[in-house]
């Protein structure tokens, strides 16, 4: 077995990490109840922003996870205030012309509905699902990620979108209308058929022919180069395949999960936390993406519910080893050092071969913090997921 001798995180360490995270979230409430954390920290500290970026749901998700861990009423009140903001955002269509409705509305509003029965959360999340399905292309059978819907240079999906689809399954369940689920199913099929390569590495984005809907070509945006495997994209693939199986029950998604996970695990450096692209390994002078490790661990912990126990043990051990490494070597241990939870993540690292802007490199980021808490919560108890 890979990484046979790496230690696993203990029960006490899981609780310690969750308690520190909960206290850190509570300490942040005065600044970040009527505002949200920026996507990434600067020199370890998040600045406040309005609810107008694709990442703000993660901060609200941290509030809900901290509430689950502590039952502290201050967290519940803050979560409800943030749900008001999400309802206002979708009602007024503030920065919602993209596919990230799931990242925004699952950990904030679906979570608030599931945890405390928030009717506003339910209303906002169903409206967000309605918004998400406006981005579906019936010819290509996929949900377009970014940009105006009528331009060939935007006619593509991205692997990250797999995490936006649980919102659609939830909306079908709540409303009894299958239109959301039908679109999610079509998108999943188109996505996995094209973004997962033969060796189970993944494309970040994939273009289609606008006239015929035929697959055209893969390309990166945030990975090092087109043909490499962006570390967070591969992790979105791991978690995305697990969720695809959960919601469709299609056995082929278990095989895809195993393939993309195997590729990921065999391309990790010694401490099991990837560099920002799986092209890089020990000895390369490149930044890490600690968020990728937590996302991958969450995907593995989801999939073990659906596979035989002895197979699941392998993935559970990987997840516990990765979280041990994140806890020991990447997590914030002193609030003077950062107001976030996990250091050494990478949002968007410009290279000579990619098309992304350069920001949030070797910093905390909001989803890195959120998925760290989610992975720990999954290890602490039988968690009713927000996705
Ligand atoms: N979904 C965008 C990212 O992972 O950076």
Coordinates of C-alpha atoms and ligand atoms in Angstrom, one line a residue:
X1 CA 0.0 0.0 0.0
X2 CA 1.1 3.5 -0.8
X3 CA 2.2 5.7 2.2
X4 CA 1.9 2.6 4.5
X5 CA 3.9 4.1 7.3
X6 CA 2.4 7.6 7.4
X7 CA 0.5 8.2 10.7
X8 CA -3.3 8.8 10.8
X9 CA -5.0 11.6 12.6
X10 CA -6.2 10.5 16.1
X11 CA -9.6 11.1 17.6
X12 CA -8.1 13.7 20.0
X13 CA -6.4 15.5 17.2
X14 CA -9.6 15.7 15.2
X15 CA -11.4 17.2 18.2
X16 CA -8.6 19.6 18.9
X17 CA -8.6 20.8 15.2
X18 CA -12.3 21.2 15.2
X19 CA -12.3 23.1 18.5
X20 CA -9.5 25.4 17.4
X21 CA -11.3 26.0 14.1
X22 CA -14.6 26.7 15.9
X23 CA -12.9 29.2 18.2
X24 CA -11.2 30.9 15.2
X25 CA -14.6 31.2 13.4
X26 CA -16.2 32.7 16.5
X27 CA -13.4 35.2 16.9
X28 CA -14.0 36.2 13.3
X29 CA -17.7 36.9 13.7
X30 CA -17.5 40.6 14.7
X31 CA -15.8 41.3 11.3
X32 CA -17.4 38.7 9.2
X33 CA -21.2 38.5 10.0
X34 CA -22.5 41.3 7.8
X35 CA -19.5 40.8 5.5
X36 CA -17.8 37.8 4.0
X37 CA -14.2 36.6 3.9
X38 CA -12.3 37.4 0.7
X39 CA -11.5 34.2 -1.4
X40 CA -7.9 34.2 -0.1
X41 CA -5.9 35.7 2.7
X42 CA -3.1 38.2 2.3
X43 CA -0.1 37.5 4.5
X44 CA -2.3 35.1 6.4
X45 CA -5.3 37.5 7.0
X46 CA -8.6 37.6 5.2
X47 CA -10.1 41.0 4.4
X48 CA -13.9 41.5 4.5
X49 CA -15.8 41.7 1.2
X50 CA -19.5 42.0 0.2
X51 CA -21.4 38.9 -0.9
X52 CA -20.4 39.2 -4.5
X53 CA -17.9 36.5 -5.3
X54 CA -18.1 32.8 -6.1
X55 CA -16.5 31.8 -2.8
X56 CA -18.6 33.5 -0.1
X57 CA -20.7 30.3 0.7
X58 CA -17.6 28.6 2.1
X59 CA -17.3 31.1 5.0
X60 CA -21.0 30.6 5.9
X61 CA -20.4 26.8 5.6
X62 CA -17.6 27.2 8.2
X63 CA -20.1 29.0 10.5
X64 CA -22.5 26.0 10.2
X65 CA -19.8 23.4 10.8
X66 CA -18.6 25.4 13.8
X67 CA -22.2 25.5 15.0
X68 CA -22.5 21.7 14.6
X69 CA -19.4 21.3 16.6
X70 CA -20.3 23.7 19.5
X71 CA -24.1 24.5 19.3
X72 CA -23.0 28.0 20.1
X73 CA -26.0 30.3 19.5
X74 CA -23.8 33.2 18.2
X75 CA -23.0 31.0 15.2
X76 CA -26.6 30.2 14.5
X77 CA -27.5 33.9 14.6
X78 CA -24.6 34.7 12.2
X79 CA -25.6 31.9 9.9
X80 CA -29.1 33.3 9.7
X81 CA -27.9 36.8 8.9
X82 CA -25.7 35.4 6.1
X83 CA -28.7 33.5 4.7
X84 CA -30.6 36.8 4.4
X85 CA -27.6 38.1 2.4
X86 CA -27.8 35.1 0.1
X87 CA -31.5 35.5 -0.5
X88 CA -30.9 39.2 -1.3
X89 CA -28.1 38.2 -3.7
X90 CA -30.2 35.8 -5.7
X91 CA -33.3 38.0 -5.7
X92 CA -31.2 40.9 -7.0
X93 CA -29.1 38.7 -9.3
X94 CA -25.8 40.0 -7.9
X95 CA -22.9 38.3 -9.6
X96 CA -24.8 35.1 -10.3
X97 CA -24.1 34.8 -14.1
X98 CA -21.8 31.8 -13.7
X99 CA -22.2 28.1 -12.7
X100 CA -21.0 28.4 -9.0
X101 CA -24.5 28.4 -7.5
X102 CA -23.7 25.1 -5.7
X103 CA -20.5 26.4 -4.2
X104 CA -22.4 29.4 -3.0
X105 CA -25.8 28.0 -1.9
X106 CA -25.1 24.4 -0.7
X107 CA -22.8 25.1 2.3
X108 CA -24.7 28.3 3.2
X109 CA -28.5 28.0 2.5
X110 CA -29.0 24.2 2.0
X111 CA -27.0 23.7 5.2
X112 CA -29.1 26.3 7.1
X113 CA -32.3 24.6 5.9
X114 CA -31.0 21.1 6.9
X115 CA -29.6 22.2 10.2
X116 CA -32.1 24.7 11.6
X117 CA -35.0 24.4 9.1
X118 CA -34.4 27.9 7.6
X119 CA -37.2 28.6 5.2
X120 CA -35.3 31.6 3.7
X121 CA -32.4 29.2 3.1
X122 CA -34.7 26.9 1.2
X123 CA -36.2 29.7 -0.8
X124 CA -32.8 31.1 -1.7
X125 CA -31.3 27.7 -2.6
X126 CA -34.2 26.8 -4.9
X127 CA -33.9 30.2 -6.7
X128 CA -30.2 29.5 -7.0
X129 CA -31.0 26.1 -8.6
X130 CA -33.3 27.9 -11.0
X131 CA -30.5 30.3 -11.9
X132 CA -28.0 27.4 -12.4
X133 CA -30.2 25.6 -14.9
X134 CA -30.3 28.7 -17.1
X135 CA -26.7 27.9 -18.0
X136 CA -27.6 24.5 -19.5
X137 CA -26.8 23.9 -23.2
X138 CA -29.2 21.2 -24.6
X139 CA -27.1 20.7 -27.7
X140 CA -23.8 20.1 -25.8
X141 CA -25.7 18.6 -22.8
X142 CA -23.7 20.5 -20.2
X143 CA -23.8 23.5 -17.9
X144 CA -21.5 26.3 -19.1
X145 CA -19.1 27.5 -16.5
X146 CA -18.3 31.1 -17.2
X147 CA -19.2 34.1 -19.5
X148 CA -22.0 34.9 -21.8
X149 CA -23.9 31.9 -23.2
X150 CA -23.7 32.8 -26.9
X151 CA -19.9 32.9 -27.6
X152 CA -17.8 29.9 -28.8
X153 CA -14.9 30.9 -26.6
X154 CA -17.2 30.3 -23.6
X155 CA -18.8 27.0 -24.8
X156 CA -17.1 24.8 -22.2
X157 CA -17.5 23.1 -18.9
X158 CA -15.0 22.7 -16.1
X159 CA -14.4 19.8 -13.7
X160 CA -15.2 22.0 -10.6
X161 CA -18.8 22.1 -11.7
X162 CA -19.4 18.5 -10.4
X163 CA -19.7 20.1 -6.9
X164 CA -22.4 22.5 -8.1
X165 CA -24.7 19.7 -9.1
X166 CA -25.9 18.4 -5.6
X167 CA -27.8 21.7 -5.4
X168 CA -29.9 20.5 -8.4
X169 CA -30.6 17.0 -6.8
X170 CA -31.6 18.7 -3.6
X171 CA -33.9 21.1 -5.5
X172 CA -35.6 18.2 -7.3
X173 CA -36.1 16.4 -4.0
X174 CA -37.6 19.5 -2.4
X175 CA -39.8 20.6 -5.2
X176 CA -40.7 17.2 -6.7
X177 CA -39.7 18.7 -10.1
X178 CA -37.3 16.4 -12.0
X179 CA -36.0 19.2 -14.3
X180 CA -33.1 20.0 -12.0
X181 CA -32.0 16.4 -11.6
X182 CA -32.3 15.7 -15.4
X183 CA -30.0 18.5 -16.2
X184 CA -27.5 17.4 -13.5
X185 CA -27.5 13.9 -14.9
X186 CA -26.8 15.0 -18.4
X187 CA -24.0 17.3 -17.3
X188 CA -22.3 14.6 -15.2
X189 CA -22.3 12.3 -18.1
X190 CA -20.9 14.8 -20.5
X191 CA -18.3 16.0 -17.9
X192 CA -16.8 12.7 -16.9
X193 CA -16.8 11.4 -20.5
X194 CA -14.6 14.3 -21.5
X195 CA -12.6 15.7 -18.6
X196 CA -11.2 12.3 -17.4
X197 CA -8.3 11.2 -19.6
X198 CA -7.4 7.6 -20.3
X199 CA -4.8 7.5 -17.6
X200 CA -7.3 9.1 -15.1
X201 CA -5.6 12.4 -14.9
X202 CA -8.0 15.2 -15.6
X203 CA -8.5 18.3 -17.8
X204 CA -9.5 21.4 -16.0
X205 CA -11.8 22.6 -18.7
X206 CA -13.3 21.1 -21.9
X207 CA -14.6 22.8 -25.0
X208 CA -17.4 21.6 -27.3
X209 CA -18.4 22.5 -30.8
X210 CA -21.2 25.1 -30.5
X211 CA -23.0 23.9 -33.7
X212 CA -23.0 20.2 -33.1
X213 CA -22.2 19.8 -29.4
X214 CA -19.4 17.4 -30.2
X215 CA -16.4 17.3 -27.8
X216 CA -13.7 19.6 -29.1
X217 CA -10.6 20.0 -26.9
X218 CA -9.4 20.1 -23.3
X219 CA -7.5 23.1 -21.9
X220 CA -6.4 24.4 -18.6
X221 CA -7.1 27.6 -16.9
X222 CA -5.6 27.2 -13.4
X223 CA -3.3 24.2 -14.0
X224 CA 0.4 24.5 -15.0
X225 CA -0.2 23.5 -18.6
X226 CA -3.0 22.0 -20.8
X227 CA -1.9 18.4 -20.5
X228 CA -1.0 18.4 -16.8
X229 CA -3.3 17.6 -13.9
X230 CA -4.2 20.7 -11.8
X231 CA -4.1 19.4 -8.2
X232 CA -7.4 21.0 -7.1
X233 CA -9.1 19.9 -10.4
X234 CA -8.1 16.3 -9.7
X235 CA -9.5 16.7 -6.2
X236 CA -12.8 18.1 -7.5
X237 CA -12.8 15.0 -9.7
X238 CA -12.4 12.7 -6.7
X239 CA -15.2 14.3 -4.7
X240 CA -17.3 14.9 -7.9
X241 CA -17.2 11.2 -8.8
X242 CA -18.2 10.2 -5.3
X243 CA -21.2 12.6 -5.4
X244 CA -22.1 11.5 -8.9
X245 CA -22.3 8.0 -7.6
X246 CA -24.3 9.1 -4.5
X247 CA -26.9 10.8 -6.6
X248 CA -27.1 8.5 -9.7
X249 CA -26.2 5.1 -8.3
X250 CA -24.3 4.4 -11.6
X251 CA -21.6 1.9 -10.9
X252 CA -19.2 3.3 -13.6
X253 CA -18.8 6.3 -11.4
X254 CA -17.2 4.1 -8.7
X255 CA -14.6 2.9 -11.2
X256 CA -13.9 6.5 -12.3
X257 CA -13.6 7.5 -8.6
X258 CA -11.0 4.7 -8.1
X259 CA -9.1 5.7 -11.2
X260 CA -8.9 9.5 -10.5
X261 CA -8.0 8.7 -6.8
X262 CA -5.3 6.3 -7.8
X263 CA -3.8 8.9 -10.1
X264 CA -3.9 11.5 -7.4
X265 CA -2.3 9.3 -4.7
X266 CA 0.5 8.2 -7.0
X267 CA 1.4 11.8 -7.8
X268 CA 1.6 13.1 -4.2
X269 CA 4.8 14.2 -2.6
X270 CA 6.0 12.5 0.6
X271 CA 3.8 14.4 3.0
X272 CA 0.6 13.6 1.1
X273 CA -0.2 17.3 0.4
X274 CA 0.1 18.1 -3.3
X275 CA 1.9 20.9 -5.0
X276 CA -0.5 23.1 -6.9
X277 CA -0.2 20.9 -10.0
X278 CA 0.5 17.2 -9.9
X279 CA 3.3 17.7 -12.4
X280 CA 5.4 18.8 -9.5
X281 CA 6.8 16.7 -6.7
X282 CA 9.4 16.7 -3.9
X283 CA 12.3 18.9 -4.7
X284 CA 10.4 21.2 -7.0
X285 CA 10.4 24.8 -5.8
X286 CA 6.6 25.3 -6.2
X287 CA 3.8 26.3 -3.9
X288 CA 1.4 23.7 -2.4
X289 CA -2.3 23.5 -2.6
X290 CA -3.3 22.2 0.9
X291 CA -7.0 22.8 0.0
X292 CA -6.7 20.0 -2.6
X293 CA -5.8 17.5 0.1
X294 CA -8.9 18.3 2.2
X295 CA -11.2 18.2 -0.8
X296 CA -9.8 14.8 -1.9
X297 CA -10.2 13.5 1.7
X298 CA -13.8 14.6 1.8
X299 CA -14.4 12.7 -1.5
X300 CA -12.9 9.5 -0.2
X301 CA -14.9 9.8 3.0
X302 CA -18.0 10.1 1.0
X303 CA -17.3 7.2 -1.3
X304 CA -16.5 4.7 1.5
X305 CA -20.2 4.7 2.3
X306 CA -21.0 2.9 -0.9
X307 CA -18.2 0.4 -1.4
X308 CA -17.3 -2.9 0.5
X309 CA -15.7 -2.2 3.9
X310 CA -12.3 -3.7 3.1
X311 CA -11.9 -1.5 0.0
X312 CA -13.2 1.5 2.0
X313 CA -10.6 1.0 4.7
X314 CA -7.8 2.0 2.2
X315 CA -9.5 5.3 1.3
X316 CA -10.4 6.0 5.0
X317 CA -6.7 5.5 5.9
X318 CA -5.6 7.8 3.1
X319 CA -8.0 10.4 4.2
X320 CA -6.9 10.1 7.9
X321 CA -3.2 10.3 6.8
X322 CA -3.8 13.3 4.7
X323 CA -5.7 15.1 7.4
X324 CA -3.0 14.3 9.9
X325 CA -0.4 15.9 7.6
X326 CA -2.7 19.0 7.0
X327 CA -3.3 19.3 10.7
X328 CA 0.4 18.8 11.7
X329 CA 2.1 20.9 8.9
X330 CA -0.4 23.3 7.3
X331 CA -3.1 24.2 9.8
X332 CA -3.0 27.5 11.7
X333 CA -2.1 26.9 15.3
X334 CA -2.0 30.5 16.6
X335 CA -4.5 33.2 15.7
X336 CA -1.8 35.8 15.7
X337 CA -0.4 34.1 12.6
X338 CA -3.6 34.1 10.6
X339 CA -7.4 34.6 10.9
X340 CA -7.9 31.6 8.6
X341 CA -7.6 27.9 9.3
X342 CA -5.2 26.3 6.8
X343 CA -2.0 27.9 5.3
X344 CA -0.1 27.0 2.1
X345 CA -3.0 26.8 -0.4
X346 CA -3.0 28.1 -3.9
X347 CA -5.9 29.8 -5.6
X348 CA -4.6 30.8 -9.0
X349 CA -0.9 30.5 -9.9
X350 CA 0.0 32.0 -13.3
X351 CA 2.4 30.0 -15.4
X352 CA 3.8 30.6 -19.0
X353 CA 1.3 28.0 -20.2
X354 CA -2.0 28.8 -18.5
X355 CA -4.6 31.6 -18.7
X356 CA -5.3 32.5 -15.1
X357 CA -4.5 35.6 -13.1
X358 CA -2.0 35.4 -10.2
X359 CA -3.5 35.6 -6.8
X360 CA -3.9 33.8 -3.5
X361 CA -0.6 31.8 -3.9
X362 CA 0.7 30.1 -0.8
X363 CA -2.1 31.6 1.4
X364 CA -5.2 30.4 3.2
X365 CA -8.3 30.3 1.0
X366 CA -12.0 30.1 1.9
X367 CA -12.7 26.6 0.5
X368 CA -9.4 25.2 1.9
X369 CA -10.7 26.3 5.4
X370 CA -14.2 25.0 4.7
X371 CA -13.1 21.5 3.4
X372 CA -10.6 21.1 6.3
X373 CA -13.6 21.5 8.7
X374 CA -15.8 19.3 6.6
X375 CA -13.2 16.5 6.5
X376 CA -12.7 16.7 10.2
X377 CA -16.4 16.7 10.8
X378 CA -16.8 13.6 8.6
X379 CA -14.1 11.9 10.7
X380 CA -15.7 13.0 14.0
X381 CA -19.2 11.8 13.3
X382 CA -21.8 10.5 10.8
X383 CA -22.2 13.8 9.0
X384 CA -25.4 14.8 7.1
X385 CA -23.8 16.4 4.2
X386 CA -24.6 19.9 2.9
X387 CA -24.0 18.8 -0.7
Ligands
LIG1 N1 -13.7 26.5 -8.6 C1 -12.5 27.3 -8.8 C2 -11.4 26.9 -8.1 O1 -11.3 25.8 -7.5 O2 -10.4 27.7 -8.0

